[in-house]
Coordinates of C-alpha atoms in Angstrom, one line a residue:
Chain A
X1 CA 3.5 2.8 32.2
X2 CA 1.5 6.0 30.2
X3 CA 2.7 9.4 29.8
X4 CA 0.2 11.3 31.6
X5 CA 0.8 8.8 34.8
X6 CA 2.3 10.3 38.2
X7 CA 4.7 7.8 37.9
X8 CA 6.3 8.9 34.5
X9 CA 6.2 12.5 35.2
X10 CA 7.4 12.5 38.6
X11 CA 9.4 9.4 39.3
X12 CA 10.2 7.2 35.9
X13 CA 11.1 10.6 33.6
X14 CA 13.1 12.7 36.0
X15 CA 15.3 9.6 36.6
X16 CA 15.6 8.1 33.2
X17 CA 16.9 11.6 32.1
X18 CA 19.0 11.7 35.0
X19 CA 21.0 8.6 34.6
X20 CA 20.9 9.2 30.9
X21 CA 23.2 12.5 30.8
X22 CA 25.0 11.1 33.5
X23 CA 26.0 8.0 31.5
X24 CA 29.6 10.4 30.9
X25 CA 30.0 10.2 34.9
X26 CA 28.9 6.8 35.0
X27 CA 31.1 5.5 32.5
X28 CA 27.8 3.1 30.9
X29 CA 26.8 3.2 27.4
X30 CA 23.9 5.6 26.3
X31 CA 22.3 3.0 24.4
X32 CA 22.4 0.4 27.3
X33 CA 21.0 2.8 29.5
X34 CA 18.0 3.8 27.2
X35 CA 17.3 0.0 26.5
X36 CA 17.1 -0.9 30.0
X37 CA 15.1 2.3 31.0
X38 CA 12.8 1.2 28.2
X39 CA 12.6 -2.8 29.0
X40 CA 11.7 -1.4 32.9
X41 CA 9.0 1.5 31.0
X42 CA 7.8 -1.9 29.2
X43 CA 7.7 -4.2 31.9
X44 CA 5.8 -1.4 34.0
X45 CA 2.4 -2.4 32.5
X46 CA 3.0 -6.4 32.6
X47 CA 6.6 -7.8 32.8
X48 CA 5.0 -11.6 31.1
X49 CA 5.0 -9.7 28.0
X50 CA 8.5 -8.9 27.8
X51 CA 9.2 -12.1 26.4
X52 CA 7.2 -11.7 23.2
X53 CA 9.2 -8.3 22.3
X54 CA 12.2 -9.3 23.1
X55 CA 11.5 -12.7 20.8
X56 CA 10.4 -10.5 18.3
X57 CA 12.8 -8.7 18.5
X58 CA 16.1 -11.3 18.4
X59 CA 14.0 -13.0 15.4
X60 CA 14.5 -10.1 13.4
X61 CA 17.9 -9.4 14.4
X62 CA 18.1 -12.8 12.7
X63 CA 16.6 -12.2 9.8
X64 CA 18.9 -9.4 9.2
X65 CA 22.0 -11.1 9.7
X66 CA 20.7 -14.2 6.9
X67 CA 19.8 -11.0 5.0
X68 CA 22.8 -9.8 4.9
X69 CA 25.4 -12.7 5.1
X70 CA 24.2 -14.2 2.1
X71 CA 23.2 -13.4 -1.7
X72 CA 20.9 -16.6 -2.0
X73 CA 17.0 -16.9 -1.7
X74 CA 17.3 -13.2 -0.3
X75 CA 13.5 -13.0 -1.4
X76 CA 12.9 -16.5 0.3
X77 CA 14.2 -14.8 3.2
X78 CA 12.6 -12.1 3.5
X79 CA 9.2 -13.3 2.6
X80 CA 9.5 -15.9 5.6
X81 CA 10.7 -12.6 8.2
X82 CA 7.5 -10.6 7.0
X83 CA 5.1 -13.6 7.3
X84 CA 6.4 -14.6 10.7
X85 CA 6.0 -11.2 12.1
X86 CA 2.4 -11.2 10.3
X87 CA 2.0 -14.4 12.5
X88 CA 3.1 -13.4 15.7
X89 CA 0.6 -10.5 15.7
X90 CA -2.1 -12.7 14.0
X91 CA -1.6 -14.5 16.8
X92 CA -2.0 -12.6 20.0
X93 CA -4.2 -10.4 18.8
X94 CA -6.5 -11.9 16.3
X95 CA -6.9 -15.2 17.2
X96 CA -10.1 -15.0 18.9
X97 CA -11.4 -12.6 16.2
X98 CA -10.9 -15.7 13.8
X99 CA -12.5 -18.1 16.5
X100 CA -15.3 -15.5 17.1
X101 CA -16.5 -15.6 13.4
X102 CA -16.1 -19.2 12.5
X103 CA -18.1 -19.8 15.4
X104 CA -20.9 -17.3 14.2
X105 CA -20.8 -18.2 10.2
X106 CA -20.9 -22.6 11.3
X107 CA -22.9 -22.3 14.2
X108 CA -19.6 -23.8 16.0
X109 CA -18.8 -23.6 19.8
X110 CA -14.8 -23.3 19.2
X111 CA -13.5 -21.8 23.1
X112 CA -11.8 -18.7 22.8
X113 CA -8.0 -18.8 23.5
X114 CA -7.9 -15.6 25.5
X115 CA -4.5 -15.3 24.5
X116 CA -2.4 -12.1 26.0
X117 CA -2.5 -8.8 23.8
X118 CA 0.9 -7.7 24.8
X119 CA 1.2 -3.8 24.5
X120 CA 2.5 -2.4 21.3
X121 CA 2.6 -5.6 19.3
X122 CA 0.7 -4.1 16.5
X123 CA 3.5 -1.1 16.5
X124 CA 6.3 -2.7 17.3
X125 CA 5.4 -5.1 14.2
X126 CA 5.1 -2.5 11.5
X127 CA 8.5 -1.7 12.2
X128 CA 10.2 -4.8 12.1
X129 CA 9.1 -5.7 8.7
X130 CA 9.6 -1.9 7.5
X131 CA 12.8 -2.6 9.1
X132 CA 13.1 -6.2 7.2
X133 CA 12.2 -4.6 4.0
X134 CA 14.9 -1.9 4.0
X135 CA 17.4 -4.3 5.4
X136 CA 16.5 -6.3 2.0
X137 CA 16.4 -3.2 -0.5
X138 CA 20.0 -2.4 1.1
X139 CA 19.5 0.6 2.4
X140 CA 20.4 -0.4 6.3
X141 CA 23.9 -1.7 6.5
X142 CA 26.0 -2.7 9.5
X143 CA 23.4 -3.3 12.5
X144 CA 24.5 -3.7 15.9
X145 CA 22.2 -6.0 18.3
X146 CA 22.4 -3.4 20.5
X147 CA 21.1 -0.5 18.3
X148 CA 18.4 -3.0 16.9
X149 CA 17.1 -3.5 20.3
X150 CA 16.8 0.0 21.2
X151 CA 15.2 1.0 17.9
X152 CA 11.9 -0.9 18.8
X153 CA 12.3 -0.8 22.8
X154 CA 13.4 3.3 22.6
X155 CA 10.2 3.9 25.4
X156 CA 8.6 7.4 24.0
X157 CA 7.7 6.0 21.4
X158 CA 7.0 2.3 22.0
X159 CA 3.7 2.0 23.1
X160 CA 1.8 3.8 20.3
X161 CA 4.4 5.4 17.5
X162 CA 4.9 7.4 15.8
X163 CA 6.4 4.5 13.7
X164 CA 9.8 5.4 13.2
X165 CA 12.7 4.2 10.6
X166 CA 16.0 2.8 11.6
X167 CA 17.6 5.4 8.9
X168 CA 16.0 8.1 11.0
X169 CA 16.9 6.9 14.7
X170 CA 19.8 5.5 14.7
X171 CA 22.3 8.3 13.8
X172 CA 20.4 10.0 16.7
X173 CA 20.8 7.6 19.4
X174 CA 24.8 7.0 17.7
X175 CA 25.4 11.2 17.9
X176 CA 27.7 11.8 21.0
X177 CA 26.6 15.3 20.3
X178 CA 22.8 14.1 21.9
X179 CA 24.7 12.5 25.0
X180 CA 24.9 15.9 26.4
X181 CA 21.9 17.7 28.3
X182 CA 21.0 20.1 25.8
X183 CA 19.1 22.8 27.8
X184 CA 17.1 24.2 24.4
X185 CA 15.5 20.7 23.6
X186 CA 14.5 20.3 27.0
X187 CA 12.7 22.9 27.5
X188 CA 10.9 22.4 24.1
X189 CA 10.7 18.8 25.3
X190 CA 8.6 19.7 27.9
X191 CA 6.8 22.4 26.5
X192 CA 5.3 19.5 24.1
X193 CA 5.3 17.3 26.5
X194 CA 2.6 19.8 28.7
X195 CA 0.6 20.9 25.3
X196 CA 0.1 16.9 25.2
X197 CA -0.6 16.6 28.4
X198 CA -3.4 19.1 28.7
X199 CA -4.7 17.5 25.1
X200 CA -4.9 14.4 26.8
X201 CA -6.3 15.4 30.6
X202 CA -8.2 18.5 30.2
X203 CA -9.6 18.4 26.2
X204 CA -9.6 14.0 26.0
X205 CA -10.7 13.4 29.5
X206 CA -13.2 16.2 29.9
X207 CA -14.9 15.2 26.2
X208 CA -14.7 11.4 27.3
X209 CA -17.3 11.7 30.2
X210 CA -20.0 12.8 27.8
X211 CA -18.8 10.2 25.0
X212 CA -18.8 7.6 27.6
X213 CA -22.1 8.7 29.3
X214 CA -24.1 9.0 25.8
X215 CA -22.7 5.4 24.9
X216 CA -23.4 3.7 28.1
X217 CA -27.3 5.1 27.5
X218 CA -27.7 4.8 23.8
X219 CA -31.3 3.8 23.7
X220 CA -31.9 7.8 25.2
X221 CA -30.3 9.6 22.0
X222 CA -31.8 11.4 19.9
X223 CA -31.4 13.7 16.8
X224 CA -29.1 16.7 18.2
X225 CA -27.6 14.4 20.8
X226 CA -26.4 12.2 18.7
X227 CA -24.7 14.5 16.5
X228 CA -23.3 16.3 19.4
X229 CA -21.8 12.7 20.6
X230 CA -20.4 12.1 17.1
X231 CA -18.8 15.7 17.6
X232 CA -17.5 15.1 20.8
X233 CA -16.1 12.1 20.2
X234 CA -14.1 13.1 16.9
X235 CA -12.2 15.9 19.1
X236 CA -11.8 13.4 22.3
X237 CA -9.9 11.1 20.4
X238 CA -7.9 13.6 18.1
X239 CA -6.7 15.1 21.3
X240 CA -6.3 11.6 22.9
X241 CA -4.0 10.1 20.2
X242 CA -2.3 13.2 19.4
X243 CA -2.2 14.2 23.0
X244 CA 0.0 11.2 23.6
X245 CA 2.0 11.4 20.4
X246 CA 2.9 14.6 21.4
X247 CA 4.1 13.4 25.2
X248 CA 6.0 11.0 23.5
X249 CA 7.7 13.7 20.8
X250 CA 8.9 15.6 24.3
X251 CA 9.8 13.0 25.7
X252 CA 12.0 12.0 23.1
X253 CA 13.4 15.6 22.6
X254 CA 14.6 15.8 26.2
X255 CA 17.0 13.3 25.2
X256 CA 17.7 15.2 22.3
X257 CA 16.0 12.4 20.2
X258 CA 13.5 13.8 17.2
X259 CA 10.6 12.0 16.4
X260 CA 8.5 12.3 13.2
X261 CA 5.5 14.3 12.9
X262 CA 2.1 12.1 12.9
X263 CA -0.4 14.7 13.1
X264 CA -0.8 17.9 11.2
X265 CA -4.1 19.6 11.8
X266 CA -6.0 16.6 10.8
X267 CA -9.4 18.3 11.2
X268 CA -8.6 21.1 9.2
X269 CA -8.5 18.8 6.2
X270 CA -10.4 19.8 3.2
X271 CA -10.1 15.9 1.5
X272 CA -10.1 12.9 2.5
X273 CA -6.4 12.9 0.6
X274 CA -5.7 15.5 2.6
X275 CA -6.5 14.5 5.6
X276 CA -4.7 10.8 5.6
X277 CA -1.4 13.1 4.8
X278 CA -2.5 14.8 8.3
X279 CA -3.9 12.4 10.5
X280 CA -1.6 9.5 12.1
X281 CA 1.3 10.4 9.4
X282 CA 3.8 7.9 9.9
X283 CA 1.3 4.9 9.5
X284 CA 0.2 6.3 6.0
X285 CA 3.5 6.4 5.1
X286 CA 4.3 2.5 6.0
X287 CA 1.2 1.5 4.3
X288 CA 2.3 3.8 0.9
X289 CA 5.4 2.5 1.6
X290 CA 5.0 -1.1 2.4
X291 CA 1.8 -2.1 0.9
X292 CA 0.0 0.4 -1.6
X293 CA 3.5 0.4 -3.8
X294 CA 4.4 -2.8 -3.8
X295 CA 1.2 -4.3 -4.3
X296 CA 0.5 -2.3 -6.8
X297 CA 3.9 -2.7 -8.4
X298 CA 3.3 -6.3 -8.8
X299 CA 0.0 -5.9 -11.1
X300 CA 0.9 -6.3 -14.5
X301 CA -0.6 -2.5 -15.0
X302 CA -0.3 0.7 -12.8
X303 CA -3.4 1.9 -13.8
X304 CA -6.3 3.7 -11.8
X305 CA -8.4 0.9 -11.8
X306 CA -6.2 -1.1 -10.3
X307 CA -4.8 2.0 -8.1
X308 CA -8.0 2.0 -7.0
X309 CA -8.7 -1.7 -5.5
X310 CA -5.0 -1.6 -3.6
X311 CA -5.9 1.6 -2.1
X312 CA -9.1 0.2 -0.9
X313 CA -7.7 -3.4 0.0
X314 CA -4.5 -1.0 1.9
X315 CA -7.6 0.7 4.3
X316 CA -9.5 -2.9 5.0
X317 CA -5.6 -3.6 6.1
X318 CA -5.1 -0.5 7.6
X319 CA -8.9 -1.3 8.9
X320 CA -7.7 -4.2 11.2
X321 CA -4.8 -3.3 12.3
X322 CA -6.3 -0.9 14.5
X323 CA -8.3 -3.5 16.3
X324 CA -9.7 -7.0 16.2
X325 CA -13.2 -6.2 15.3
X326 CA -15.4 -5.6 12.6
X327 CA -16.3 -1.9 13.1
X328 CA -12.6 -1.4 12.5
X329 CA -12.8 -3.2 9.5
X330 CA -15.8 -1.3 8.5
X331 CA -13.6 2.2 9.7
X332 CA -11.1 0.9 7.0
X333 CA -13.7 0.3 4.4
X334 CA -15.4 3.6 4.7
X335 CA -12.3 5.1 4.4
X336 CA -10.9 3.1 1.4
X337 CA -14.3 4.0 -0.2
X338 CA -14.2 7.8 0.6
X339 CA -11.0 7.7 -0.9
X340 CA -12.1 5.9 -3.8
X341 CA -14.8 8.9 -4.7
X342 CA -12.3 11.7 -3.4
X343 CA -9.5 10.6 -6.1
X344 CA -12.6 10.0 -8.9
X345 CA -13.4 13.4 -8.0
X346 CA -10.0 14.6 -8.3
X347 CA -9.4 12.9 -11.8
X348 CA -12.4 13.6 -13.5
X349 CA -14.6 16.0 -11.8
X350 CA -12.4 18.8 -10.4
X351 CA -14.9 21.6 -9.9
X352 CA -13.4 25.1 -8.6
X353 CA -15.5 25.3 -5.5
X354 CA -15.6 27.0 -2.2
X355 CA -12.6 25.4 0.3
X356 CA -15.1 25.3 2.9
X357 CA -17.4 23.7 1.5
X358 CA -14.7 21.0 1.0
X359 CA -13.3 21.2 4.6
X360 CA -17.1 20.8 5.4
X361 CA -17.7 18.0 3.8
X362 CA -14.4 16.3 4.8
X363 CA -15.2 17.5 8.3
X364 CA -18.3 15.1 8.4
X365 CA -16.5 12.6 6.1
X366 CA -14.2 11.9 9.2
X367 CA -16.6 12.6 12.3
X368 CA -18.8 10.0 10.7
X369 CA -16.1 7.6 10.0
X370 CA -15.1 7.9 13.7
X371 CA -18.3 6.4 14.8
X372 CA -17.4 3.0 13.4
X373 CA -13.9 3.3 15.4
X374 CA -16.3 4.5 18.6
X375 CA -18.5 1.7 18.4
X376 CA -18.0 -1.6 18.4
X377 CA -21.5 -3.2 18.8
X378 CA -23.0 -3.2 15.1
X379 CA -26.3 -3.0 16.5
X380 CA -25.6 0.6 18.4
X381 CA -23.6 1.7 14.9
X382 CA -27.1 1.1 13.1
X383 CA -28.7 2.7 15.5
X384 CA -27.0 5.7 15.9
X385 CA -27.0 6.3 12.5
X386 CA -30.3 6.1 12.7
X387 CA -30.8 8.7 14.7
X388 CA -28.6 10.8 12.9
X389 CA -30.1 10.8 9.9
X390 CA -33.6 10.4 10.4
X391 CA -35.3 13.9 11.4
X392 CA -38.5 14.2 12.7
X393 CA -39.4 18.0 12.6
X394 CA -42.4 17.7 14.9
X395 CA -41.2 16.3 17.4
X396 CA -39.3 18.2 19.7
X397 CA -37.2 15.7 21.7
X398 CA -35.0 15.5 18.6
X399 CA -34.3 19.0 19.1
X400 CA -33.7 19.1 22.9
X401 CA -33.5 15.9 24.7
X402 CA -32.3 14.5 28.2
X403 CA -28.7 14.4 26.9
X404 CA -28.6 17.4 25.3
X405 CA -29.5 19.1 28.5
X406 CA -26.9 17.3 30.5
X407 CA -24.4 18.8 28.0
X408 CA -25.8 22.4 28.1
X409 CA -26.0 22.4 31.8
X410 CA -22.7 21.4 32.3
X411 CA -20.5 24.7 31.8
X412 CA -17.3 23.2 32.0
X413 CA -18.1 20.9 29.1
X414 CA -19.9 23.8 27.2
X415 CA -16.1 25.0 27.5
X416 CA -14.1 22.6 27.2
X417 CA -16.2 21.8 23.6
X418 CA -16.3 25.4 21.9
X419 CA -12.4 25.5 22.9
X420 CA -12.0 22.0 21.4
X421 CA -13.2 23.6 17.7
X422 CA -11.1 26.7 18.0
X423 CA -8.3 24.9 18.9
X424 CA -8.8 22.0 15.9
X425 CA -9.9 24.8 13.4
X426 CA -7.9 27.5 14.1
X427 CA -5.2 26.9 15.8
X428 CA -1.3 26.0 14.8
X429 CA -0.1 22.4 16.0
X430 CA 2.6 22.1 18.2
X431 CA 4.6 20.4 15.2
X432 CA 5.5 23.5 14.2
X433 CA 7.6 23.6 17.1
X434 CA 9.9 20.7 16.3
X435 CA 10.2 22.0 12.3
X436 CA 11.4 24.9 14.2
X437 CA 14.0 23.0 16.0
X438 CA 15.2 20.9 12.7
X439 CA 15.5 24.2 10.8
X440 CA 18.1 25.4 13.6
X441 CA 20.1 22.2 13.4
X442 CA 20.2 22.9 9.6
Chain L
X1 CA 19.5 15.9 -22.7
X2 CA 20.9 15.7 -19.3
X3 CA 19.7 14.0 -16.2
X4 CA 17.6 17.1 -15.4
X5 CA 15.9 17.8 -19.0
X6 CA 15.3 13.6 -18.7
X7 CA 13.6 13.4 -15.5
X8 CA 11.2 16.2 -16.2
X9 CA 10.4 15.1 -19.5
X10 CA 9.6 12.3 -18.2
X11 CA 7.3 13.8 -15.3
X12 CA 5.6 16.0 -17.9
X13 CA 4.6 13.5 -20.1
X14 CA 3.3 11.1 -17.5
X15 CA 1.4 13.8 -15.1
X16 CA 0.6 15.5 -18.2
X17 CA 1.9 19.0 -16.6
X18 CA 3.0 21.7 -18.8
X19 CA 6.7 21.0 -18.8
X20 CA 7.3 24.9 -18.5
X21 CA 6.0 24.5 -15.3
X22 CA 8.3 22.4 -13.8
X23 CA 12.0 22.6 -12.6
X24 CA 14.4 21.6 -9.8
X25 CA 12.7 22.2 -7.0
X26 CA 9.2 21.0 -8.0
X27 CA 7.6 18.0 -5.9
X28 CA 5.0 16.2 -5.5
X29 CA 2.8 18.7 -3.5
X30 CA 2.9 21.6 -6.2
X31 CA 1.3 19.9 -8.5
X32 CA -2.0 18.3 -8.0
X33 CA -1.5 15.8 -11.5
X34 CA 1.3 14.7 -9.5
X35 CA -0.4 12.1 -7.4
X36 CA 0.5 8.8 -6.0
X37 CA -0.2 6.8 -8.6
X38 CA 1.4 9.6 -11.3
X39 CA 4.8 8.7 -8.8
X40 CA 4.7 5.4 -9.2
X41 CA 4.6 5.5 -13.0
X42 CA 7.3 8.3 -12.6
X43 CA 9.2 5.7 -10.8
X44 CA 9.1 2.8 -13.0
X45 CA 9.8 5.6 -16.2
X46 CA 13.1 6.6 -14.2
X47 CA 14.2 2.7 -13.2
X48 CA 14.0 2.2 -17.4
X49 CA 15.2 5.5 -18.3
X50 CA 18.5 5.5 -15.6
X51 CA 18.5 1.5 -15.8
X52 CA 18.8 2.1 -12.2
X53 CA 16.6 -0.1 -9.4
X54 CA 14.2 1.7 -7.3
X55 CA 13.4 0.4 -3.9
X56 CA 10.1 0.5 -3.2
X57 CA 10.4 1.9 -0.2
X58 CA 12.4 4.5 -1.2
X59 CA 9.7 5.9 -3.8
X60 CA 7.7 8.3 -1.6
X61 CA 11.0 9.9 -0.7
X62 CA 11.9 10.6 -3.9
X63 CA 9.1 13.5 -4.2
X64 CA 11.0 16.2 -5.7
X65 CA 12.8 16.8 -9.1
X66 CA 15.6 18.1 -7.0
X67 CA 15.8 14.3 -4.8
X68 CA 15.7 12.2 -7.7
X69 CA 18.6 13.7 -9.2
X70 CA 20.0 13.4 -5.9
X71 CA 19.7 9.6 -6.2
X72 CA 20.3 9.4 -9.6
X73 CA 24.1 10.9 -9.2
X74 CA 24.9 8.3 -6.6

């Protein structure tokens, strides 16, 4: 089920809240109620991947208990909990990646296993070994099956994060305090819930047509159009991803549940830094977390050098996960290699220069980048890029071509665009909403 | 030298910021010497200073002068 569906705002949302803050009348458990809310919410989409969550989920549970009833081969331990929930994603969702190049770099005919992709695996894993990981560094005690199940299932933020600690939820979902309808954080709730909304329908889908359009007929781009497609694109799928983290945010506060911010302005970055501390937060954070520090921890010298190659191995990682593909991959790299030259910068460079020139740069840094996660056909990447940065003054079709046209004849787009940078540029986020509502409970 | 004087020392010396210019309440995003890989170093300084294990999952909370003194009292 999605956010932005008839059937969560109308049916699935009003109900869920309904037989959540009557839970006192009913005399049933909070926590039972929001897990089997969320197994329906899950089993919306396709109930035959039910299983593999749940699985996932009782394998961890697991885990934790060996974690924490014994004192021997605790490493052991959890090295075998991380790798299998490595596996179990490697396996649904990368499988016929694997297949697809083996077959391409031997010349082999290998059938593809066309294996299910069950909805939020590549969430719900991140989690489980952050989860795993803190269970091991003891800094989660006492878990109940229960409260394990609904940390992963909890629905608003299931399907695509943010990715949330068990630290941070749990007390939450164990408050009695939240059990109550709490009139302020529902109307908040909602209020996010309708700025994500209208990021998601109005901004995302309006942008989308024209995305969609100029990639269905790539051969007809040209200089300007192409640009203007890059442009488009970077704002459809800021307001698309953030559109739907922010639906989920008021979802989650109408039941008096707080979720962590994941965007902060992203585009008004003025480093690449910078803009990986405001863009999709809580997944920088697990790879810091997770990955960069550990790995580098375990080099025999925390130097730049080596800070260096672990931040750029961390974006091939981070890379991937977003998709089995190799213009993900190449997303990751560019990134890991932008952030190579933005720290070199940083350390040795350092000039005192205009912060517009930087948020310029950074700006085109990032709508570049964004073609590789657009485009999944190397061939139209090249291409593209080819347009993009080949100019050919005399002739005019570069200037204003077929596409181009569609765009300036269509007034609602011409809108919907101009708004789009106003809003990304100049605008607060509606973040500032829930640090508003934390301050209060402080 | 108390925990405070220790753990700012020690923050001075690796991000190579005037140690005038920090105090309790400085973190990691006042200072732009005080990077990731300045914390990590900061991190392994305080698990050999403190003799006290770090998690390294707990490292990017501990952004502050103010929250490692926190977890170094506990």
């Amino acid at each position: 089920m999605l956010f932005y569906t008839t059937t969560y705002l109308l049916f699935f949302l009003p109900i869920a809240l309904l037989l959540f803050f009557s839970g006192k009348y009913l005399k049933i458990d909070r926590k039972i109620i929001l897990i089997l809310l969320s197994v329906f919410f899950y089993s919306w989409w396709n109930i035959y991947y039910l299983p593999v969550i749940l699985s996932s989920i009782v394998i961890n549970y697991y885990f934790y208990k060996k974690l924490t009833s014994s004192v021997i081969n605790r490493k052991k331990t959890l090295l075998i909990g991380v790798a299998l929930n490595i596996l179990i994603l490697a396996i649904f969702k990368y499988t016929d990646f694997i297949i697809q190049n083996i077959n391409f770099i031997w010349s082999t005919n290998i059938d593809y296993l066309n294996l299910p992709f069950p909805l939020a695996i590549s969430f719900f894993t991140f989690q489980s070994i952050a989860f795993l990981v803190n269970v091991y560094d003891n800094e989660i005690l006492d878990v109940k099956i229960k409260e394990y199940f609904l940390f992963i299932l909890f629905f608003p933020q299931l399907i695509a994060g943010p990715i949330v600690k068990y630290n941070s939820m749990t007390p939450q979902f164990n408050n009695e305090y939240n059990w109550s309808f709490n009139k302020r954080n529902f109307i908040i709730g909602l209020t996010i819930l309708f700025i994500g909304l209208i990021k998601k329908i109005y901004f995302a889908g309006t942008l989308s047509e024209f995305v969609d359009a100029g990639h269905q007929n790539i051969n007809e781009l040209k200089f300007l159009s192409s640009w203007l497609l890059s442009f488009c694109f970077t704002f459809q799928f800021y307001f698309d991803f953030s559109g739907y983290v922010d639906m989920a945010t008021g979802s989650a506060l109408m039941f008096n549940i707080v979720l962590p911010q994941n965007f902060n302005s992203p585009l008004k970055a003025t480093s690449i830094i910078d803009f990986w501390q405001r863009w999709h937060i809580t997944l920088t954070n697990f790879l810091n977390n997770f990955i960069y520090n550990p790995l580098l921890r375990s080099l025999k010298n925390i130097n730049f050098i080596n800070s260096m190659i672990v931040t750029f191995f961390v974006f091939l990682i981070a890379g991937i996960w977003h998709g089995p593909s190799w213009n993900f991959i190449l997303f990751g790299a560019f990134h890991g290699f932008g952030l190579i030259i933005n720290h070199i910068y940083k350390k040795y460079i350092n000039l005192n220069l205009s912060k517009y020139l930087f948020w310029f740069l950074t700006f085109n840094f990032i709508n570049i980048s964004f073609i590789f996660f657009r485009t999944n056909e190397i061939e139209n990447l090249i291409f593209i890029f080819k347009k993009m940065f080949k100019i050919n003054l005399l002739n005019d079709h570069y200037f204003i071509d077929k596409l181009f046209k569609e765009f300036i004849n269509d007034s609602n787009l011409v809108i919907c665009f101009a708004i789009s940078v106003v809003v990304c540029i100049f605008f607060k986020n509606s973040s500032i909403l829930i640090k508003k509502i934390n301050e209060d409970k402080q | 030298m108390d925990d405070k004087e220790k753990v700012i020392k020690i923050i001075s010396i690796i991000t190579k910021i005037d140690i005038k210019l920090i105090n309790e309440s400085s973190s990691i995003n006042d200072h732009i010497k005080w990077d990731s890989l300045a914390h990590l170093n900061i991190m392994e300084q305080i698990e050999r200073n403190f003799k006290k294990k770090i998690s390294t999952s707990k490292m990017s909370d501990l952004n502050s002068v103010d929250k490692i003194l926190k977890f170094l009292k506990k």
